[in-house]
PDB file of C-alpha atoms and ligand atoms in Angstrom:
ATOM      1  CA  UNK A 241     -12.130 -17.477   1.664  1.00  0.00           C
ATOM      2  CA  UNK A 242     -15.646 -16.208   0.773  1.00  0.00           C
ATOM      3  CA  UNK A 243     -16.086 -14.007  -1.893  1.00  0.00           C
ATOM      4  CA  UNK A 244     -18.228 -11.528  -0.640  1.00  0.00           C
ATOM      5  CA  UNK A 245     -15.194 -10.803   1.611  1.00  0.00           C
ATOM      6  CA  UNK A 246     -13.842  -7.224   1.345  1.00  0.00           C
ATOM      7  CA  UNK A 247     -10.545  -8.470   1.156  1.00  0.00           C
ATOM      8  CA  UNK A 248      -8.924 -11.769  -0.461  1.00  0.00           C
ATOM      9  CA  UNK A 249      -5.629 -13.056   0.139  1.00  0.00           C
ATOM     10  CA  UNK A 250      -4.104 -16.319  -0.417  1.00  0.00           C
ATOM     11  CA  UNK A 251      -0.196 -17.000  -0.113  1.00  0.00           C
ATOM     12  CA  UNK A 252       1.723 -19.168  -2.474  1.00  0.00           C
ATOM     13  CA  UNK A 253       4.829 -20.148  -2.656  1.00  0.00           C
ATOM     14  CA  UNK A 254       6.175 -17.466  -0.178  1.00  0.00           C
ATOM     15  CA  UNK A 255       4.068 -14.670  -2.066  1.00  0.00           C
ATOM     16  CA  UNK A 256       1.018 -13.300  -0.025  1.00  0.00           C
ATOM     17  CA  UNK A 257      -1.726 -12.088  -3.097  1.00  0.00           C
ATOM     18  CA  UNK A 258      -4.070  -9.468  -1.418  1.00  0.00           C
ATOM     19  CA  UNK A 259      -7.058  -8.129  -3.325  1.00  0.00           C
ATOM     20  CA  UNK A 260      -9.289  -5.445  -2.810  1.00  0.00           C
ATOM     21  CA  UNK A 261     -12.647  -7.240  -3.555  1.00  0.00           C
ATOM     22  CA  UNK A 262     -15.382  -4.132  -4.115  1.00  0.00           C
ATOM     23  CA  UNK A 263     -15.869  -4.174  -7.182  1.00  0.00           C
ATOM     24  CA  UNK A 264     -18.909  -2.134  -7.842  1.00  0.00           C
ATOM     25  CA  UNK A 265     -18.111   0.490  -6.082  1.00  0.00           C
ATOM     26  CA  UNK A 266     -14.652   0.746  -7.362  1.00  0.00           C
ATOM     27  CA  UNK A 267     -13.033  -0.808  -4.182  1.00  0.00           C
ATOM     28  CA  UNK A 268     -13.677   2.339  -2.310  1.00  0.00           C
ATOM     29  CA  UNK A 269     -12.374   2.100   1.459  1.00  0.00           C
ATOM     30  CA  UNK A 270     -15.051   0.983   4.196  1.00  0.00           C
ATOM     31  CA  UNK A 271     -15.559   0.159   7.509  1.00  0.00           C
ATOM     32  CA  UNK A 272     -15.890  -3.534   6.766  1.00  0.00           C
ATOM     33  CA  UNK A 273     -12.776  -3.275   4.472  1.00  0.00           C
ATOM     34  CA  UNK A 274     -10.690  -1.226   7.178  1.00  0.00           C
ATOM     35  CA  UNK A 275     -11.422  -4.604   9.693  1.00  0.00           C
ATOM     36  CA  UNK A 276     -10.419  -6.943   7.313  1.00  0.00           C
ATOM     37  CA  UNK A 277      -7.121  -5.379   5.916  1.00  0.00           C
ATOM     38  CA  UNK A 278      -6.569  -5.099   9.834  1.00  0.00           C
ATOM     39  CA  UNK A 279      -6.956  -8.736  10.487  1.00  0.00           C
ATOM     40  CA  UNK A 280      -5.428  -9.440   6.933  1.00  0.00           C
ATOM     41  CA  UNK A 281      -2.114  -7.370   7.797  1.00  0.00           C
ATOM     42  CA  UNK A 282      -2.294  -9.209  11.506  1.00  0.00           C
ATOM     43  CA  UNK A 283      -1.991 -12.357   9.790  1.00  0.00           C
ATOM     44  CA  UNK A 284       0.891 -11.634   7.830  1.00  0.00           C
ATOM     45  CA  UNK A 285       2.964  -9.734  10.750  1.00  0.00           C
ATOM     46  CA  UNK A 286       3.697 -12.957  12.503  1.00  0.00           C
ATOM     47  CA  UNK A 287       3.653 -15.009   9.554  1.00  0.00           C
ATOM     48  CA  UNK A 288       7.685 -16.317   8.681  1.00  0.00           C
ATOM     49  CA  UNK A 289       6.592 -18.236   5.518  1.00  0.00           C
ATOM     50  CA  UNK A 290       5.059 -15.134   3.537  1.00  0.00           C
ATOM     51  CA  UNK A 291       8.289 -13.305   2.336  1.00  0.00           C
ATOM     52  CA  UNK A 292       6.564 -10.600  -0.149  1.00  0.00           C
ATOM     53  CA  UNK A 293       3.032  -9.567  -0.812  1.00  0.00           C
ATOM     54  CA  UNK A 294       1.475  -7.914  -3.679  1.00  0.00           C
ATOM     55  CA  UNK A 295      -1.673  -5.752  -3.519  1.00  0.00           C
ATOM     56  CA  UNK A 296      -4.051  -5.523  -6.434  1.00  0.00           C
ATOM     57  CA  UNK A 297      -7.762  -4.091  -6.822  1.00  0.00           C
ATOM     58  CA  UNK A 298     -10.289  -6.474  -8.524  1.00  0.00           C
ATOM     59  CA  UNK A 299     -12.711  -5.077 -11.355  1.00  0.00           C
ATOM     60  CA  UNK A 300     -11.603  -3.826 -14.839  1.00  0.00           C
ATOM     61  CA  UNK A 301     -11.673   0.389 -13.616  1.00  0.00           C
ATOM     62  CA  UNK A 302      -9.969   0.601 -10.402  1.00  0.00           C
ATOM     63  CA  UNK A 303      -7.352  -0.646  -7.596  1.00  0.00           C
ATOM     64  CA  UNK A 304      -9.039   1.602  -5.095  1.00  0.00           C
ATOM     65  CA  UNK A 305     -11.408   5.097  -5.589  1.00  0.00           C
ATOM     66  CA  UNK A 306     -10.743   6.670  -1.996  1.00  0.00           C
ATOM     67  CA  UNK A 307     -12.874   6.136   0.955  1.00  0.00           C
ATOM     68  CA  UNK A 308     -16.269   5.387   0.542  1.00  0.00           C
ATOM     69  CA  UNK A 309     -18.938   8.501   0.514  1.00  0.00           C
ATOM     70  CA  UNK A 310     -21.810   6.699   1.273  1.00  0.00           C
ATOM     71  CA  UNK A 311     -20.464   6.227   4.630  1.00  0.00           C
ATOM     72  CA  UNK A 312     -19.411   9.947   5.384  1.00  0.00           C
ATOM     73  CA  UNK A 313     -22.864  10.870   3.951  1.00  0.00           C
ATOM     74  CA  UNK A 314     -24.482   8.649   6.645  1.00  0.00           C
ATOM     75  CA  UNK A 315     -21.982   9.047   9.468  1.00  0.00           C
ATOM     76  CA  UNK A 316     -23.134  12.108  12.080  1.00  0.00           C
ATOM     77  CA  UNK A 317     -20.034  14.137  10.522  1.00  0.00           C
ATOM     78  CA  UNK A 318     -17.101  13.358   8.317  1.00  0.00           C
ATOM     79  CA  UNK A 319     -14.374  13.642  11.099  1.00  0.00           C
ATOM     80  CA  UNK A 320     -16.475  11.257  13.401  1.00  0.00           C
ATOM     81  CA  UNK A 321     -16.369   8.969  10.217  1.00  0.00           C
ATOM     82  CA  UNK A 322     -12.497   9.555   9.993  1.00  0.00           C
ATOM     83  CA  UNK A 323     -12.628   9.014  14.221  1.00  0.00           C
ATOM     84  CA  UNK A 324     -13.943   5.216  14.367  1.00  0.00           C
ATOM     85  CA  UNK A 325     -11.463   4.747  11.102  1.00  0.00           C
ATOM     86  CA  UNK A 326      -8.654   5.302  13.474  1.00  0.00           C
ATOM     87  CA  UNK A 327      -9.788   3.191  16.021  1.00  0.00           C
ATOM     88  CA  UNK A 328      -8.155   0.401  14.384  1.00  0.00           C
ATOM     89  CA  UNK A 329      -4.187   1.623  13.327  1.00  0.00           C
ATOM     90  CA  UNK A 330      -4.523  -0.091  10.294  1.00  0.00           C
ATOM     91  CA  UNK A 331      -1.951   2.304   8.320  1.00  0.00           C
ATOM     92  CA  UNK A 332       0.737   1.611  11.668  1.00  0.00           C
ATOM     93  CA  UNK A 333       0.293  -1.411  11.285  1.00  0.00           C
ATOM     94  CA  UNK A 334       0.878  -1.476   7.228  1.00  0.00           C
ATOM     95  CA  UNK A 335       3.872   0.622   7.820  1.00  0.00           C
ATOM     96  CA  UNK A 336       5.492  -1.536  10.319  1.00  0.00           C
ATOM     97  CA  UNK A 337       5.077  -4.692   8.209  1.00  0.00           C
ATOM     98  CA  UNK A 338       8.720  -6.586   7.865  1.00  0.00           C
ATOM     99  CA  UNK A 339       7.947  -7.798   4.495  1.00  0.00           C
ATOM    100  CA  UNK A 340       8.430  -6.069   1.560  1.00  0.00           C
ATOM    101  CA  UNK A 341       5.483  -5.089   0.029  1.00  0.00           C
ATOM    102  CA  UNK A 342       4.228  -4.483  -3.965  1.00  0.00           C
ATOM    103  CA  UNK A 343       1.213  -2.383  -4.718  1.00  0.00           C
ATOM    104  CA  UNK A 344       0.642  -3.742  -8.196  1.00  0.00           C
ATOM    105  CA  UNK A 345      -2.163  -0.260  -9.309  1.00  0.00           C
ATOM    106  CA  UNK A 346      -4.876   0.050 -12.055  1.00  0.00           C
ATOM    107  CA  UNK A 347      -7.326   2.736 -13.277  1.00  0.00           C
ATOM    108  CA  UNK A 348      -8.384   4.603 -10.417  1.00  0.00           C
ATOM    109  CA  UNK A 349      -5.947   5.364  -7.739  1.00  0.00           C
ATOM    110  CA  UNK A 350      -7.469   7.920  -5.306  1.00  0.00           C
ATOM    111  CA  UNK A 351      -7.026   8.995  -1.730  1.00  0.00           C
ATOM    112  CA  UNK A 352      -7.156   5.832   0.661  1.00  0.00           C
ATOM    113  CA  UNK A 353      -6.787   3.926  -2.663  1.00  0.00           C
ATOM    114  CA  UNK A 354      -3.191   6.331  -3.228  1.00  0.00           C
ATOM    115  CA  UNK A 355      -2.410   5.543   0.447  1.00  0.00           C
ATOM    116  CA  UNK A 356      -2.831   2.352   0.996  1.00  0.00           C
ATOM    117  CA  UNK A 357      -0.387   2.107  -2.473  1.00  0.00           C
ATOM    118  CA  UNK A 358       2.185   4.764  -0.449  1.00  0.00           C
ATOM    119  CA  UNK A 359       1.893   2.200   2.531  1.00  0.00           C
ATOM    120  CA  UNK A 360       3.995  -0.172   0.360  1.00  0.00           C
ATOM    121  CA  UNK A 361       7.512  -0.131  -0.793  1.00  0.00           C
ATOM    122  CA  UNK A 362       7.139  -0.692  -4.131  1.00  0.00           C
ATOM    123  CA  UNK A 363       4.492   0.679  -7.290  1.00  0.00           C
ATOM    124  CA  UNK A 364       4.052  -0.800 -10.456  1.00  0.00           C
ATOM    125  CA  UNK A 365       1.006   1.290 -12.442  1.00  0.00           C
ATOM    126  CA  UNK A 366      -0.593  -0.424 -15.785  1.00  0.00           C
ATOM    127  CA  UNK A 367      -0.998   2.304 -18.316  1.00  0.00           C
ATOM    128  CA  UNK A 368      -3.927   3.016 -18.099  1.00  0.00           C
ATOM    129  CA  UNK A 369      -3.703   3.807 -13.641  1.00  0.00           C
ATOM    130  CA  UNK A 370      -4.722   7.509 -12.805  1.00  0.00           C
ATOM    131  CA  UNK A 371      -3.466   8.595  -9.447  1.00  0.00           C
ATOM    132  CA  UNK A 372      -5.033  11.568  -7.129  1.00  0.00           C
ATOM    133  CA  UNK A 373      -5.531  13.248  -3.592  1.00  0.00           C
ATOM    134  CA  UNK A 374      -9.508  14.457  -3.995  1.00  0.00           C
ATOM    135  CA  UNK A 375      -9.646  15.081  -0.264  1.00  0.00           C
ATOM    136  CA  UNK A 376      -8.657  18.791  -0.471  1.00  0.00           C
ATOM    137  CA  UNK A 377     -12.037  19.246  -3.012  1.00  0.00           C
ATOM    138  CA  UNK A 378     -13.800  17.679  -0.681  1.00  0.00           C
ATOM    139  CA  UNK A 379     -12.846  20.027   2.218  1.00  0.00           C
ATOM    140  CA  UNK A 380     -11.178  17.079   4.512  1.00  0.00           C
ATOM    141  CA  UNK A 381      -7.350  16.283   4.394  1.00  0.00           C
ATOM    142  CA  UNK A 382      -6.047  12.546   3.401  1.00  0.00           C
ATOM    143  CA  UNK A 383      -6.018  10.753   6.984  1.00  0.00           C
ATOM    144  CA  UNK A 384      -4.370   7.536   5.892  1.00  0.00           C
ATOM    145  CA  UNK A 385      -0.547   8.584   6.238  1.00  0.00           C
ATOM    146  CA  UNK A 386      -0.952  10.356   3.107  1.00  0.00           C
ATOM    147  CA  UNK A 387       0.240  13.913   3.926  1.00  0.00           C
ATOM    148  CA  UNK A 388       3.454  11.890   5.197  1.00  0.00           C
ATOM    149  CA  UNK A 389       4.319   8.996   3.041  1.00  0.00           C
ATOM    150  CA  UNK A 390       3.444  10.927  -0.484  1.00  0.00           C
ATOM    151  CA  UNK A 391       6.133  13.823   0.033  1.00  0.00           C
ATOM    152  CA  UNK A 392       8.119  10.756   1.544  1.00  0.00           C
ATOM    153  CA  UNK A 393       7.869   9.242  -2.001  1.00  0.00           C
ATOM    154  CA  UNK A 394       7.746  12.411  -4.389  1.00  0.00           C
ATOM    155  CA  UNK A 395       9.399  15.197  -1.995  1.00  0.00           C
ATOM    156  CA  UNK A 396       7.619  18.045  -0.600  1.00  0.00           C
ATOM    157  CA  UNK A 397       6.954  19.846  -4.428  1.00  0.00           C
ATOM    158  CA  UNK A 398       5.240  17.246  -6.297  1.00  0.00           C
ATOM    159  CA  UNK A 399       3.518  15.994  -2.858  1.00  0.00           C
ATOM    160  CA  UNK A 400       2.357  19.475  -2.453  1.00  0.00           C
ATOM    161  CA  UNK A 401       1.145  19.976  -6.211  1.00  0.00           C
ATOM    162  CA  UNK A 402      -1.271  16.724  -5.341  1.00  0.00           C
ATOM    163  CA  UNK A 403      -2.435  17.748  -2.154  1.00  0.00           C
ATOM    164  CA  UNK A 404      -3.559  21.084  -2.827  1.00  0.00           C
ATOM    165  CA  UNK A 405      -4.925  21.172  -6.074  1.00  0.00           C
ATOM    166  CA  UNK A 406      -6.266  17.904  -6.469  1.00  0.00           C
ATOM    167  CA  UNK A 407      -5.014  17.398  -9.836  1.00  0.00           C
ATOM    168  CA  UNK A 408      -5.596  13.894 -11.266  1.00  0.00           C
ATOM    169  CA  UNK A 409      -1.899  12.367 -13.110  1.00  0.00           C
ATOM    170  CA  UNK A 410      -1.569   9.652 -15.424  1.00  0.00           C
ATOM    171  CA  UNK A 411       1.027   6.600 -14.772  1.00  0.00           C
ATOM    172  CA  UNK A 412       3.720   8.182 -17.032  1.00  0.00           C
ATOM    173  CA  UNK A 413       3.531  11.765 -15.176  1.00  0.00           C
ATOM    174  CA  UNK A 414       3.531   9.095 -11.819  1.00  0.00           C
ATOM    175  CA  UNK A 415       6.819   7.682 -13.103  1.00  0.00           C
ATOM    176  CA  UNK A 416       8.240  10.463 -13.858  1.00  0.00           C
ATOM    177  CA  UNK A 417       8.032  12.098 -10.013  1.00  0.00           C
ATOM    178  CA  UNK A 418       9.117   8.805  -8.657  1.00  0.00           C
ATOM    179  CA  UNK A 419       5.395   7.700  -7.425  1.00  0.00           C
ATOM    180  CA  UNK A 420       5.718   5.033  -9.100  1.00  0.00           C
ATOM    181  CA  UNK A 421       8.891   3.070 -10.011  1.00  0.00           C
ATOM    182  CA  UNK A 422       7.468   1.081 -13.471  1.00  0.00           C
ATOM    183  CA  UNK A 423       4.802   0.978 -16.117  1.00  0.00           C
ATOM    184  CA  UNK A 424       3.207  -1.646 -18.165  1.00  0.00           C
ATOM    185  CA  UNK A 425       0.807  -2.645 -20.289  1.00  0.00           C
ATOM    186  CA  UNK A 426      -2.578  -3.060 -18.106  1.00  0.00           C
ATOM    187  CA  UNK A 427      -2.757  -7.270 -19.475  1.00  0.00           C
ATOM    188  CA  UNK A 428       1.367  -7.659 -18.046  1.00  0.00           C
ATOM    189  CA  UNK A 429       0.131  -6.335 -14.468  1.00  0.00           C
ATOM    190  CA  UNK A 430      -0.094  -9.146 -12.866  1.00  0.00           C
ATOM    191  CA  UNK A 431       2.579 -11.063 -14.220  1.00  0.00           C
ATOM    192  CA  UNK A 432       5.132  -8.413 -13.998  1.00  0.00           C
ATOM    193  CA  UNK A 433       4.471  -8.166 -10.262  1.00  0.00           C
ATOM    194  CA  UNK A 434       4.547 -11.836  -9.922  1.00  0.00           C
ATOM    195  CA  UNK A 435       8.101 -11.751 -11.449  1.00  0.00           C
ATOM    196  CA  UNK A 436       9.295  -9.092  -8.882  1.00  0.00           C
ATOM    197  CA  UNK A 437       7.492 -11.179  -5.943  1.00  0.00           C
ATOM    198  CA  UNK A 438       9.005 -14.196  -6.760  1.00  0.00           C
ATOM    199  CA  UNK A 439      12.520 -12.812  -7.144  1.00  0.00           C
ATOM    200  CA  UNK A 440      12.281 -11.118  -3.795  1.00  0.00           C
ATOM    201  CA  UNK A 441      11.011 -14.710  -2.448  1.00  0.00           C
ATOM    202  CA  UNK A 442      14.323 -16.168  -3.873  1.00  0.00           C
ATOM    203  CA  UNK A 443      16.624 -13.693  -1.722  1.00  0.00           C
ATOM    204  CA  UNK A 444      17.499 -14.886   1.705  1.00  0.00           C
ATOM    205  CA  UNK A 445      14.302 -13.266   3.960  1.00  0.00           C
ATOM    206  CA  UNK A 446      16.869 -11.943   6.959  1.00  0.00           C
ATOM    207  CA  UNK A 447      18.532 -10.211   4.533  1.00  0.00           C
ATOM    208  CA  UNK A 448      16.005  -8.948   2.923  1.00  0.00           C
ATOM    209  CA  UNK A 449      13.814  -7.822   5.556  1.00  0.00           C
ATOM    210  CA  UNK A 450      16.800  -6.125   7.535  1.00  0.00           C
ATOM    211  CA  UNK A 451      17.330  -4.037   4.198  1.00  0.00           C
ATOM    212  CA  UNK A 452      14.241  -2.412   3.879  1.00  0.00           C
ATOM    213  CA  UNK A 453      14.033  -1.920   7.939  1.00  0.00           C
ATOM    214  CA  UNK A 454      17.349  -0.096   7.450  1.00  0.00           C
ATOM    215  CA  UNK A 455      16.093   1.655   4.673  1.00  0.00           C
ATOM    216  CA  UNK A 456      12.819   3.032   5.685  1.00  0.00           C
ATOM    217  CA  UNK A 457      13.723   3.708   9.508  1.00  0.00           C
ATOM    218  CA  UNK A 458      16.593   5.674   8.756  1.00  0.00           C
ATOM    219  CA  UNK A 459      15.236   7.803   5.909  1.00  0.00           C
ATOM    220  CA  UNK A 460      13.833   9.708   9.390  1.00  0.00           C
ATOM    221  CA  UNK A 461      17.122  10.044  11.385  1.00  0.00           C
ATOM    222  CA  UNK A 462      20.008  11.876  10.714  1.00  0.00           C
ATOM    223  CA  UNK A 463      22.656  10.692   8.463  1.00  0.00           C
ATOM    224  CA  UNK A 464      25.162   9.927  11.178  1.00  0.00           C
ATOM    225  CA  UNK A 465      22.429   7.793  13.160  1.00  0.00           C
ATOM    226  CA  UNK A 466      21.405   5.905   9.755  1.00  0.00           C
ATOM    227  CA  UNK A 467      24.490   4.728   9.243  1.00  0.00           C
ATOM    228  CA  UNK A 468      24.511   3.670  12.894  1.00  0.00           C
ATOM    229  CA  UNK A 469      21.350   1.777  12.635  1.00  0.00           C
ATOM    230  CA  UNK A 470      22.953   0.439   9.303  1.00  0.00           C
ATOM    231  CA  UNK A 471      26.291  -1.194  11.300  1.00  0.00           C
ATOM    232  CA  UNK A 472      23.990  -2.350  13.702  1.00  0.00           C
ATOM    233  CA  UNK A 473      21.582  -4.406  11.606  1.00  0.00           C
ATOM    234  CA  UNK A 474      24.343  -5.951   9.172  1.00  0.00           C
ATOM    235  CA  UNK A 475      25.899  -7.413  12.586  1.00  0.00           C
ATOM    236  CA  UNK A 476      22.840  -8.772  13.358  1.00  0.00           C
ATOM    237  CA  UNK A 477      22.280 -10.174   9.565  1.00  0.00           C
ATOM    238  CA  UNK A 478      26.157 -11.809  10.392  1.00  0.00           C
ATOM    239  CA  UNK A 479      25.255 -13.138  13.477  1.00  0.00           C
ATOM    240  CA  UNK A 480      22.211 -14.792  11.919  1.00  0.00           C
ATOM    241  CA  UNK A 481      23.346 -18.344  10.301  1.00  0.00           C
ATOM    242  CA  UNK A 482      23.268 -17.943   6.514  1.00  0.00           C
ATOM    243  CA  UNK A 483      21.535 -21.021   5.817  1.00  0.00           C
ATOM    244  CA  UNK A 484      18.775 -20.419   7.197  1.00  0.00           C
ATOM    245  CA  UNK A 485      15.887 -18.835   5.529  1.00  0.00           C
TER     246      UNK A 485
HETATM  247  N1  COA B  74     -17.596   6.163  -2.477  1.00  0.00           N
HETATM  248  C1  COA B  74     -18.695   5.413  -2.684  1.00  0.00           C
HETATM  249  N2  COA B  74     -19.055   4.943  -3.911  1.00  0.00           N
HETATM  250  C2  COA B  74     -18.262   5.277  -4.932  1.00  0.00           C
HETATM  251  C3  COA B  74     -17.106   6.075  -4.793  1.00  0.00           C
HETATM  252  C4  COA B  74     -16.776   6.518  -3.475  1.00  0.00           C
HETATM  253  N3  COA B  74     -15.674   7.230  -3.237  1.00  0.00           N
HETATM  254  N4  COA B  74     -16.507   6.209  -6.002  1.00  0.00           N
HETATM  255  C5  COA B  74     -17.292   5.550  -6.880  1.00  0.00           C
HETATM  256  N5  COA B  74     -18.329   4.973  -6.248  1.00  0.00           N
HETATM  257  C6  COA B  74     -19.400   4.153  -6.848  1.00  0.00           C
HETATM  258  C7  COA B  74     -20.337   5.012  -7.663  1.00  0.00           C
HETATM  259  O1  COA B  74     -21.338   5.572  -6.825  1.00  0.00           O
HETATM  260  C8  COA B  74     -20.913   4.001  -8.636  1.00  0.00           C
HETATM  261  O2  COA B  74     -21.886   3.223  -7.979  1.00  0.00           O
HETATM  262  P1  COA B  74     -23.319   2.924  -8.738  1.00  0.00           P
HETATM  263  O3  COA B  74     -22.913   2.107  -9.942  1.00  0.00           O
HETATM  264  O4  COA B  74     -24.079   2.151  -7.712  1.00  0.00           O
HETATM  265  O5  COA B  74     -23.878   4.251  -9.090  1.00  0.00           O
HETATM  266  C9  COA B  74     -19.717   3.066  -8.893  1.00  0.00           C
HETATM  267  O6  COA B  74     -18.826   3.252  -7.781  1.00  0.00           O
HETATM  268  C10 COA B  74     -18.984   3.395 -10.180  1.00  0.00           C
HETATM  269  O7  COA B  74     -18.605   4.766 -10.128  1.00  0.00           O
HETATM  270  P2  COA B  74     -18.931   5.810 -11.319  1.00  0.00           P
HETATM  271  O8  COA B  74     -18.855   7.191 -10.743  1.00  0.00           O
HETATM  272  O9  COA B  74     -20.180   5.425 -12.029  1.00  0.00           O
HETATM  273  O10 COA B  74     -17.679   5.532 -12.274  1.00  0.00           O
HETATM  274  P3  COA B  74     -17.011   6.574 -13.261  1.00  0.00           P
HETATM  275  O11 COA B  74     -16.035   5.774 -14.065  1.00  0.00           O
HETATM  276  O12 COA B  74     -18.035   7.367 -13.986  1.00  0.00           O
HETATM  277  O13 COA B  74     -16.210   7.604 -12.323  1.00  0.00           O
HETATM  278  C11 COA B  74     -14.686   8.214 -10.543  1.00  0.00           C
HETATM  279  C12 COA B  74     -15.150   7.124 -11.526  1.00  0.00           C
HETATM  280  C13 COA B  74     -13.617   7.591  -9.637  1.00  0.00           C
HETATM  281  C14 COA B  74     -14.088   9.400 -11.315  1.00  0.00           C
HETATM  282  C15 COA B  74     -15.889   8.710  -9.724  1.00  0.00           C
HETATM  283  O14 COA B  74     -16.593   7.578  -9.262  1.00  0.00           O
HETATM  284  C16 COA B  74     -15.489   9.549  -8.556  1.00  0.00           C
HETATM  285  O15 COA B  74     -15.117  10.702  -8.717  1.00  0.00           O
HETATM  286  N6  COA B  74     -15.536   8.957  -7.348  1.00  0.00           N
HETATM  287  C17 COA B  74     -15.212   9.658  -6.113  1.00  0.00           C
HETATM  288  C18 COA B  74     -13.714   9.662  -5.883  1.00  0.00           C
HETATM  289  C19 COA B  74     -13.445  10.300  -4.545  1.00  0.00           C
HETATM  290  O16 COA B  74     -13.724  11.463  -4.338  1.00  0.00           O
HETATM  291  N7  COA B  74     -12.957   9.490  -3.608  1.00  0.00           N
HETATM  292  C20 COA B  74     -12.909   9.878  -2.211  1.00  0.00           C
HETATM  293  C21 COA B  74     -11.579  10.285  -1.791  1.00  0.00           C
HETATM  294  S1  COA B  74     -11.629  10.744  -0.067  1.00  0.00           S
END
């Protein structure tokens, strides 16, 4: 795929590797980059062989600043910006993906850049990762999920702590609120999300996939129904012949 390309991916052995590719401006969240995560994400929806995917930022200071400024500066107004970002459901889309999926998060990790990491099931920070909701300093609100999956992830104190005061954290104060679930030296990032990747590869997909449907759609029922929808997707893991994939 070409490199000028907002967004790389390539999938290897049952792993899908997605980077953010704008490096000098800090992969900050564009038009051009909303399209191609939204073809990217497409892709992978309907794709059987691609069992895990892991999202990284390229560049040495950041997996993701936030949404880029230059374009609210030159749309008519920042909600019509916001508007045509919508257009395309890219974050329904991310949240509806079967596969699990592994934001694997360096230096700057703001707004969109936070989002698109609370879009997938699993963070791993580098040391060096700094997380943050500018938006409300800005005088707009996140509009990438973020008001929904954050106190989703952190619950409604620490969520609300971000979102209001716009207070920059480090990856240990991430950790320790549950944002993120490990932390490693910035030159094991990589690796250490390859190792998680692969493992998840190993396990039987059906499985595997049915366990995080059960787990994410029934953190919003009730109790009572998310142990129904539990009963009803081990019978149809059962009913699915364990040799296959
Ligand atoms: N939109 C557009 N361009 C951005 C950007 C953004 N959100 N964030 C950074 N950039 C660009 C800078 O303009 C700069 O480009 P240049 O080299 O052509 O001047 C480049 O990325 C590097 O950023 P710089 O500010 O020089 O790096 P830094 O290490 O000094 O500071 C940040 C990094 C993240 C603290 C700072 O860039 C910043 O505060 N960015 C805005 C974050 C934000 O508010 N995001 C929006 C959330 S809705």
């Amino acid at each position: 795929m070409g490199e000028d390309r907002t967004i790389l991916w390539e999938k290897r052995n049952g792993v899908a590797w997605v980077t953010l590719n704008r490096p000098e401006s800090l992969n900050v969240y564009n038009l051009r980059m909303r399209d191609e995560l939204y073809e990217t994400l497409s892709a992978f929806r309907d794709d059987d062989e691609i069992r895990v995917a892991v999202f990284q930022g390229t560049g040495e200071k950041a997996f993701c600043a936030g949404a880029d400024l230059s374009e609210f500066l030159t749309a008519a107004s920042p909600i019509r910006a916001r508007q045509s970002r919508w257009q395309r459901d890219v974050w329904g889309l991310f949240l509806q993906l079967p596969q699990p999926l592994i934001a694997a998060v360096h230096g700057y990790v703001l707004g969109s850049g936070l989002e698109i990491a609370l879009c997938c099931d699993l963070r791993i920070a580098s040391e060096d990762a700094q997380f943050g909701f500018p938006e409300a300093g800005l005088g707009i609100i996140p509009a990438a999920g973020g008001t929904q999956t954050l106190p989703r992830t952190v619950g409604r104190g620490h969520a609300l702590d971000l979102l209001l005061c716009g207070r920059r954290i480090g990856a240990r104060e991430a950790w320790r609120m549950g944002l993120v679930s490990r932390v490693v030296p910035r030159e094991k990032l990589r690796q250490t999300a390859g190792a998680m990747a692969r493992k998840i590869a190993s396990f039987r997909s059906g499985a595997v996939r049915l366990a995080k449907q059960a787990l994410v759609r029934g953190l919003d029922l009730p109790l009572a129904q998310g142990l129904e929808l539990e009963r009803r997707l081990a019978g149809e893991l059962s009913s699915i012949p364990s040799r296959k994939p």
